[in-house]
Amino acid sequence: MSDSEEDSQDRQLKIVVLGDGACGKTSLATRFAQEAFGKQYKQTIGLDFFLKRISLPGNLNVTLQVWDIGGQTLGGKMLDKYVYGAHGVLLVYDITNYQSFENLEDWFSLVKKANEEADIQPVFSLVGNKIDMEHMRTVKADRHQRFCQENSIVSQFVSAKTGDSVYLCFQRVAAEILGRVVKADIVNYSQDTVARTVNPPRSSMCVLQ
Ligand SMILES: Nc1nc2c(ncn2[C@@H]2O[C@H](COP(=O)(O)OP(=O)(O)OP(=O)(O)O)[C@@H](O)[C@H]2O)c(=O)[nH]1
């Protein structure tokens, strides 16, 4: 087994999926992790987990721990704990439900606050779901883009139903996270050369766990 293959087995990223009830978070996670979709709505109580190993350009593999947080947890006591230490956060809304887009401001503020003390800030992505229902869209694409520009976050549109852009959505966030960690790693390296000589650079990737 090559060094890079060995490294990849240890690398896990925590990706938290947030947004209003029924915007499609569980469907998105299920489509991504199990390549399945169910029409029937079953509310998530608390949270669910999914694990999936993905490939990134450059022969890099990572395992994503997807935390699917129930929409009803907004304002609940546990939410801070669920989102703490996330490497990536998908802020999901339903493009046919304007309220689900408006409420993302609250979800966004909450995660930023919960992670104030964390070493690494999460990579955020705004995810407009249900693009298979484009004809019923109530959130204009330019409102979506403005939110992304104002907050410097990654913009994505997906359909958990058809699977359109779902894998790409998770892949893009993982790539963005790894880009940041690698940059942080370079800074640490220059500040701590002695320790790095004893511990080879690849051990630094433990920061992701
Ligand atoms: N047409 C369409 N329906 C979708 C899509 N994604 C989810 N749905 C439907 O929307 C409903 C809610 O989906 P869920 O994935 O359970 O929503 P959720 O955000 O996890 O909801 P909570 O558990 O309450 O937080 C279900 O009936 C899904 O089948 C999509 O991309 N297109």
Coordinates of N, CA, C and O and ligand atoms in Angstrom, one line a residue, residues 19-28 37-45 68-72 94 129-133 158-162, ligand 1:
G19 N -30.7 22.9 8.1 CA -31.8 23.7 7.4 C -33.1 23.3 8.0 O -33.3 22.4 8.8
D20 N -34.2 24.0 7.5 CA -35.5 23.8 8.0 C -36.0 22.4 7.8 O -35.6 21.7 6.9
G21 N -37.0 22.0 8.5 CA -37.7 20.7 8.4 C -38.2 20.6 7.0 O -38.7 21.6 6.4
A22 N -38.1 19.4 6.4 CA -38.7 19.1 5.1 C -38.0 19.7 3.9 O -38.5 19.6 2.8
C23 N -36.8 20.4 4.1 CA -36.1 21.0 3.0 C -35.4 19.9 2.2 O -34.9 20.1 1.1
G24 N -35.2 18.7 2.8 CA -34.6 17.6 2.1 C -33.2 17.2 2.6 O -32.4 16.6 1.8
K25 N -32.9 17.5 3.8 CA -31.5 17.1 4.3 C -31.3 15.6 4.4 O -30.3 15.1 3.9
T26 N -32.3 14.9 4.9 CA -32.1 13.4 5.0 C -32.1 12.8 3.6 O -31.3 11.9 3.3
S27 N -32.9 13.4 2.7 CA -32.9 12.9 1.3 C -31.6 13.1 0.7 O -31.1 12.3 -0.1
L28 N -31.0 14.3 0.9 CA -29.7 14.6 0.4 C -28.6 13.6 0.9 O -27.8 13.1 0.1
F37 N -33.6 7.2 -2.7 CA -34.5 8.4 -2.5 C -35.8 7.8 -2.1 O -36.4 6.9 -2.7
G38 N -36.4 8.4 -1.0 CA -37.8 8.0 -0.6 C -38.7 9.2 -0.7 O -38.4 10.3 -0.3
K39 N -39.9 9.0 -1.3 CA -40.8 10.1 -1.5 C -41.5 10.5 -0.2 O -41.9 11.6 0.0
Q40 N -41.6 9.5 0.7 CA -42.3 9.8 1.9 C -41.5 10.5 2.9 O -40.3 10.2 3.2
Y41 N -42.1 11.6 3.5 CA -41.4 12.4 4.5 C -41.5 11.7 5.9 O -42.6 11.4 6.4
K42 N -40.3 11.6 6.5 CA -40.2 11.0 7.8 C -39.3 12.0 8.6 O -38.1 12.1 8.3
Q43 N -39.9 12.7 9.5 CA -39.1 13.7 10.2 C -37.9 13.1 11.0 O -38.1 12.1 11.7
T44 N -36.8 13.8 10.9 CA -35.6 13.3 11.7 C -35.7 13.9 13.1 O -35.9 15.1 13.3
I45 N -35.7 13.0 14.1 CA -35.7 13.5 15.5 C -34.3 13.5 16.0 O -33.6 12.4 16.0
D68 N -26.7 14.5 9.8 CA -28.0 15.0 9.3 C -28.8 15.4 10.5 O -29.3 14.6 11.3
I69 N -28.9 16.8 10.7 CA -29.6 17.3 11.9 C -31.0 17.6 11.6 O -31.4 18.3 10.7
G70 N -31.9 17.1 12.5 CA -33.4 17.4 12.3 C -33.7 18.9 12.3 O -33.1 19.6 13.1
G71 N -34.5 19.3 11.4 CA -34.9 20.7 11.3 C -35.5 21.3 12.5 O -35.5 22.5 12.8
Q72 N -36.1 20.4 13.4 CA -36.7 20.9 14.6 C -35.7 21.3 15.7 O -36.1 21.7 16.8
D94 N -35.1 24.6 0.5 CA -35.9 24.1 -0.6 C -36.2 25.3 -1.5 O -36.8 26.3 -1.1
N129 N -31.9 23.0 -2.7 CA -32.4 21.6 -3.1 C -33.7 21.6 -3.8 O -34.4 22.6 -3.9
K130 N -34.0 20.5 -4.4 CA -35.3 20.3 -5.2 C -35.3 21.0 -6.5 O -36.3 21.5 -7.0
I131 N -34.1 21.0 -7.2 CA -34.1 21.7 -8.5 C -34.9 21.0 -9.6 O -35.1 21.5 -10.7
D132 N -35.3 19.8 -9.3 CA -36.2 19.1 -10.2 C -37.6 19.7 -10.2 O -38.4 19.5 -11.1
M133 N -37.8 20.7 -9.2 CA -39.1 21.4 -9.2 C -38.9 22.9 -9.5 O -39.5 23.7 -9.0
V158 N -28.9 21.4 -6.1 CA -29.0 20.0 -6.2 C -30.4 19.5 -6.3 O -31.3 20.2 -6.0
S159 N -30.6 18.2 -6.6 CA -31.8 17.5 -6.4 C -31.5 16.2 -5.8 O -30.9 15.3 -6.4
A160 N -32.0 16.0 -4.6 CA -31.8 14.8 -3.9 C -32.7 13.7 -4.6 O -32.4 12.5 -4.6
K161 N -33.8 14.2 -5.2 CA -34.7 13.2 -5.9 C -34.0 12.6 -7.1 O -34.0 11.4 -7.2
T162 N -33.5 13.4 -8.0 CA -32.9 12.9 -9.2 C -31.4 12.5 -9.0 O -30.8 11.8 -9.8
Ligands
LIG1 N1 -39.2 16.8 -5.5 C1 -38.2 16.7 -4.6 N2 -38.6 16.3 -3.3 C2 -37.6 16.1 -2.4 C3 -36.3 16.4 -2.7 N3 -35.6 16.2 -1.5 C4 -36.5 15.8 -0.6 N4 -37.7 15.8 -1.1 C5 -38.9 15.4 -0.4 O1 -39.1 16.4 0.6 C6 -39.7 15.8 1.8 C7 -38.8 16.1 3.0 O2 -37.5 15.5 2.8 P1 -36.6 15.1 4.0 O3 -35.3 14.7 3.4 O4 -37.2 14.2 4.9 O5 -36.4 16.5 4.7 P2 -35.5 16.9 6.0 O6 -34.9 18.3 5.7 O7 -34.6 15.8 6.4 O8 -36.6 17.1 7.1 P3 -36.5 17.0 8.8 O9 -36.2 15.6 9.1 O10 -37.8 17.5 9.3 O11 -35.4 18.0 9.2 C8 -39.8 14.3 1.5 O12 -41.1 14.0 1.1 C9 -38.8 14.1 0.3 O13 -39.2 13.0 -0.5 C10 -35.9 16.8 -4.0 O14 -34.8 17.0 -4.4 N5 -37.0 16.9 -4.9

